CSV table of C-alpha atoms in Angstrom, one decimal:
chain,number,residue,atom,x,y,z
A,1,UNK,CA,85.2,129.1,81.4
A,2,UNK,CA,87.4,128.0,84.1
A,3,UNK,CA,91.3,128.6,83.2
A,4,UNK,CA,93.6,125.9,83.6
A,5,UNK,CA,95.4,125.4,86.6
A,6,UNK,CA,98.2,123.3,85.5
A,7,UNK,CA,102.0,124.3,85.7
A,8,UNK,CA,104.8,122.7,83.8
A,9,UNK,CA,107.7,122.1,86.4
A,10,UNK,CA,111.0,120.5,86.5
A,11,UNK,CA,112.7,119.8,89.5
A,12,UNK,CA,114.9,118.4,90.7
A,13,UNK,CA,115.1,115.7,93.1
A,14,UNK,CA,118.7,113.8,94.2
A,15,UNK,CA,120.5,114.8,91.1
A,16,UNK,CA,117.5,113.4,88.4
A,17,UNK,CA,115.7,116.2,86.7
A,18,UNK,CA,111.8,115.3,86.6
A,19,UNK,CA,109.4,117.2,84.3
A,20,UNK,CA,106.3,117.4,85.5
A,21,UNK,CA,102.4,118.6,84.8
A,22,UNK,CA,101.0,120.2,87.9
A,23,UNK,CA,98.2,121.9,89.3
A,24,UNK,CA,99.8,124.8,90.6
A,25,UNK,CA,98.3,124.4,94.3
A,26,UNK,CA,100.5,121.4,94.5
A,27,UNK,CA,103.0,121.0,97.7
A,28,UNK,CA,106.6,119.7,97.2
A,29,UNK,CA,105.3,117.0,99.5
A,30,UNK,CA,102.7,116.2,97.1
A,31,UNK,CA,105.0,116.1,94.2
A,32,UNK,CA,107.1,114.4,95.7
A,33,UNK,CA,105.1,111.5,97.4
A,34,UNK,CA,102.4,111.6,94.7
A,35,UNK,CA,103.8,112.3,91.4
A,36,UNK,CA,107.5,111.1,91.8
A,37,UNK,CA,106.8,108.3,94.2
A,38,UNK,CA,109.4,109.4,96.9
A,39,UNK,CA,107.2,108.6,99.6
A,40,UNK,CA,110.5,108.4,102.6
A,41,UNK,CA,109.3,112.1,103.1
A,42,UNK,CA,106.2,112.1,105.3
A,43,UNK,CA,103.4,114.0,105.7
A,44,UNK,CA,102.3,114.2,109.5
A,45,UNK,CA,100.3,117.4,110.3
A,46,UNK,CA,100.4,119.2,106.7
A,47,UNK,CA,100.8,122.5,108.7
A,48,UNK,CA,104.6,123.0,109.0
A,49,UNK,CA,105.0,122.1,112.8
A,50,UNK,CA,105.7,118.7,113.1
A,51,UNK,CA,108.8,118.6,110.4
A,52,UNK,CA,108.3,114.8,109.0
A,53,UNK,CA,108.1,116.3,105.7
A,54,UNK,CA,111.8,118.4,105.9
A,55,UNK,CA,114.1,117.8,102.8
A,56,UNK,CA,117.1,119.8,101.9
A,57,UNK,CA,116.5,122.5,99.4
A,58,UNK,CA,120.1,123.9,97.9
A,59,UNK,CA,121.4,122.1,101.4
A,60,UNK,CA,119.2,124.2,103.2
A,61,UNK,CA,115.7,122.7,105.2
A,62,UNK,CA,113.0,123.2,104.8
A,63,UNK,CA,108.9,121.7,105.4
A,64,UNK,CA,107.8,120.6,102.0
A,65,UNK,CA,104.0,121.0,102.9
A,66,UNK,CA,104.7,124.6,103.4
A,67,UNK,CA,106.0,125.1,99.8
A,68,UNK,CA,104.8,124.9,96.5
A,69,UNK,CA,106.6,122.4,94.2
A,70,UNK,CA,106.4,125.3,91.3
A,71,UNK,CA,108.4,127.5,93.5
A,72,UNK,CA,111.1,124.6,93.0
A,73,UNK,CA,112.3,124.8,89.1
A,74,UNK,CA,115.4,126.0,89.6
A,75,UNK,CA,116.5,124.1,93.1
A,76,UNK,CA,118.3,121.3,94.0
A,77,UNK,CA,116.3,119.1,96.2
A,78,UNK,CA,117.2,116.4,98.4
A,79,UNK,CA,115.0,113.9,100.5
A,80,UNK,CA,116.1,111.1,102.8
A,81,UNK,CA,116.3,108.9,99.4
A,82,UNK,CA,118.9,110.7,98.2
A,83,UNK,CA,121.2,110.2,101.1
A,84,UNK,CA,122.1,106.5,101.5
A,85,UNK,CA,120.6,103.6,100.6
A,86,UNK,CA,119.6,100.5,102.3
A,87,UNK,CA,122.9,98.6,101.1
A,88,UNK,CA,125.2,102.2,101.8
A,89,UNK,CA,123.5,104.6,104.3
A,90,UNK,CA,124.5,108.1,104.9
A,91,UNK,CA,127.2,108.1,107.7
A,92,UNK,CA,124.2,110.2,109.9
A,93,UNK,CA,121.4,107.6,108.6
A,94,UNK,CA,123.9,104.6,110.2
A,95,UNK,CA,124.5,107.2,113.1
A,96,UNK,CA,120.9,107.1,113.5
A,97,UNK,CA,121.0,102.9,113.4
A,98,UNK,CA,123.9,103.1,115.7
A,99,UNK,CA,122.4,105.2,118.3
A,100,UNK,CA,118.7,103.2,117.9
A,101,UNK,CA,117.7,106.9,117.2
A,102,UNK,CA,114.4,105.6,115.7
A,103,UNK,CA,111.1,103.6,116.9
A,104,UNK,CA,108.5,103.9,114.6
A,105,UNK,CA,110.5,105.5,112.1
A,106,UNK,CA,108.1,108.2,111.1
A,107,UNK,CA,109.8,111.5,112.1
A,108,UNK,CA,113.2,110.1,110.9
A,109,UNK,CA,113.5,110.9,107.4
A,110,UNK,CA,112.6,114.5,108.6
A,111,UNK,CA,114.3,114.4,111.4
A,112,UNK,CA,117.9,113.2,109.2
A,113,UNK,CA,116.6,116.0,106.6
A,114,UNK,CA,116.9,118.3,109.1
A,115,UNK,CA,120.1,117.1,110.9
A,116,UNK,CA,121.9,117.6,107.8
A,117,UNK,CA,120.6,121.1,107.2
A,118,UNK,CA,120.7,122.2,111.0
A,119,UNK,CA,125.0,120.9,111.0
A,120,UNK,CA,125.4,123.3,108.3
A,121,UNK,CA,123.9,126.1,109.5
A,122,UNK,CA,126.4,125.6,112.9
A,123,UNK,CA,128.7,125.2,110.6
A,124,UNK,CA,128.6,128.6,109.0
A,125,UNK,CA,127.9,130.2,112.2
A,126,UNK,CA,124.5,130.6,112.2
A,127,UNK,CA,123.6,131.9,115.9
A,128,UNK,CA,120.7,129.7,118.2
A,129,UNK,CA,118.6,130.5,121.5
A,130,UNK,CA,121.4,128.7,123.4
A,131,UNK,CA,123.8,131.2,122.5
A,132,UNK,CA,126.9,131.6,120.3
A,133,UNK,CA,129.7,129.3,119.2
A,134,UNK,CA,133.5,129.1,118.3
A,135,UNK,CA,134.1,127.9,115.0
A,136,UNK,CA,136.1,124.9,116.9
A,137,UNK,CA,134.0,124.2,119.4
A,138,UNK,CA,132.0,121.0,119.3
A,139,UNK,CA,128.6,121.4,118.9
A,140,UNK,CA,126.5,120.3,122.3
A,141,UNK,CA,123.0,118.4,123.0
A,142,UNK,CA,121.5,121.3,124.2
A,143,UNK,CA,122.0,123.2,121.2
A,144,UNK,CA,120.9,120.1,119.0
A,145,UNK,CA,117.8,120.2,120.9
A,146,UNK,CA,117.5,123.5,120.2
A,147,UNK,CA,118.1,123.5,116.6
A,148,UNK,CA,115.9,120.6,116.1
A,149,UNK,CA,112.8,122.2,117.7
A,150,UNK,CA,111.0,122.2,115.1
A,151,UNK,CA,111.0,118.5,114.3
A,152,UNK,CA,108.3,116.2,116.7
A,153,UNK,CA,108.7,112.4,117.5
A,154,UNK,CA,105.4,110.9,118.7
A,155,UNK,CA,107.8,108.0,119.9
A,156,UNK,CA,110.2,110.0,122.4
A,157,UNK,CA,113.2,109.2,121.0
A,158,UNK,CA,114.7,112.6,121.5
A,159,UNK,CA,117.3,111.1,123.9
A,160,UNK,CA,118.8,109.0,121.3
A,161,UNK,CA,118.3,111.0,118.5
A,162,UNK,CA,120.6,113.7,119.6
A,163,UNK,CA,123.0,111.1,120.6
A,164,UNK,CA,123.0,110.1,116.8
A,165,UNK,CA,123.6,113.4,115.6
A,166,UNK,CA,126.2,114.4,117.9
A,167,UNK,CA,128.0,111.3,116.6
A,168,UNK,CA,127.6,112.1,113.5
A,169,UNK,CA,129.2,115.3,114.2
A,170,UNK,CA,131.9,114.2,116.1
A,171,UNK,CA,133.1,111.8,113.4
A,172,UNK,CA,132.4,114.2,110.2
A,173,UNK,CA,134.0,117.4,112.6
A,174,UNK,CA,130.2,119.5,113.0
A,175,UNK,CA,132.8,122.9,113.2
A,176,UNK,CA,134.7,122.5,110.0
């Protein structure tokens, strides 16, 4: 007899609580595209190295393929959904607009996901390859780029992209 597979979760996802019956294997991104229909997260190379799948987990990011939703019950978990809206973006999501920090649009949800979690590491001081920071100190593209290694745009828009989030930085204050 084969024993039953299924978990009971809740999680959840931009402040709504979601029960849910899964099969324990299940990724975040799977819950999350599949069961709860929040398909803005994307799954590129299901591996953890591209980073279209990042969401914010307790504000911090991570690559949903990489994690199980069950591992999620007691989180707080934010995709690109629940950061703006089509009629009220996110001040980075318009940053992104502003800056044409998009082509295809692919990478961006991950790439915003991970924007937002990356600022708030700097924020708290968190140290980088490029080397340490002042508190006051604005943060600069090459430590963006550094930061945001881990996120992959097919489309080349690198150039723009850290243009968007240094804007976003500069107008929300990235050291405060």
């Amino acid at each position: 007899m084969e024993a039953n597979a299924n978990v009971a979760v809740t999680l959840t996802v931009n402040g709504v609580s979601h029960r849910l019956e899964l099969d324990a294997r299940v990724t975040l991104l799977d819950a999350l595209r599949e069961h709860l229909r929040l398909t803005g997260t994307k799954k590129g190379c299901d591996h953890g190295q591209c980073g279209a799948c990042t969401v914010l987990v307790n504000g911090r990011r991570i690559n949903s393929c990489l994690s199980l939703a069950a591992m999620h019950g007691a989180d707080n978990i934010t995709t690109i959904e629940g950061l703006g809206t089509t009629d009220a973006l996110h001040p980075l999501q318009a940053a992104f607009v502003a800056a044409d920090g998009l082509q295809c649009g692919y990478c961006t949800a991950g790439q915003i996901c991970s924007a937002m979690g990356m600022l708030e590491e700097w924020r708290a001081g968190w140290p980088s390859h490029v080397g340490e920071h002042a508190p006051a100190e604005a943060i600069t593209a090459a430590e963006i780029r550094e930061r945001m290694s881990g996120n992959l745009c097919r489309c080349a828009a690198y150039p723009r992209i850290v243009e968007a989030i240094q804007r976003y930085a500069g107008d929300e204050g990235a050291s405060t």
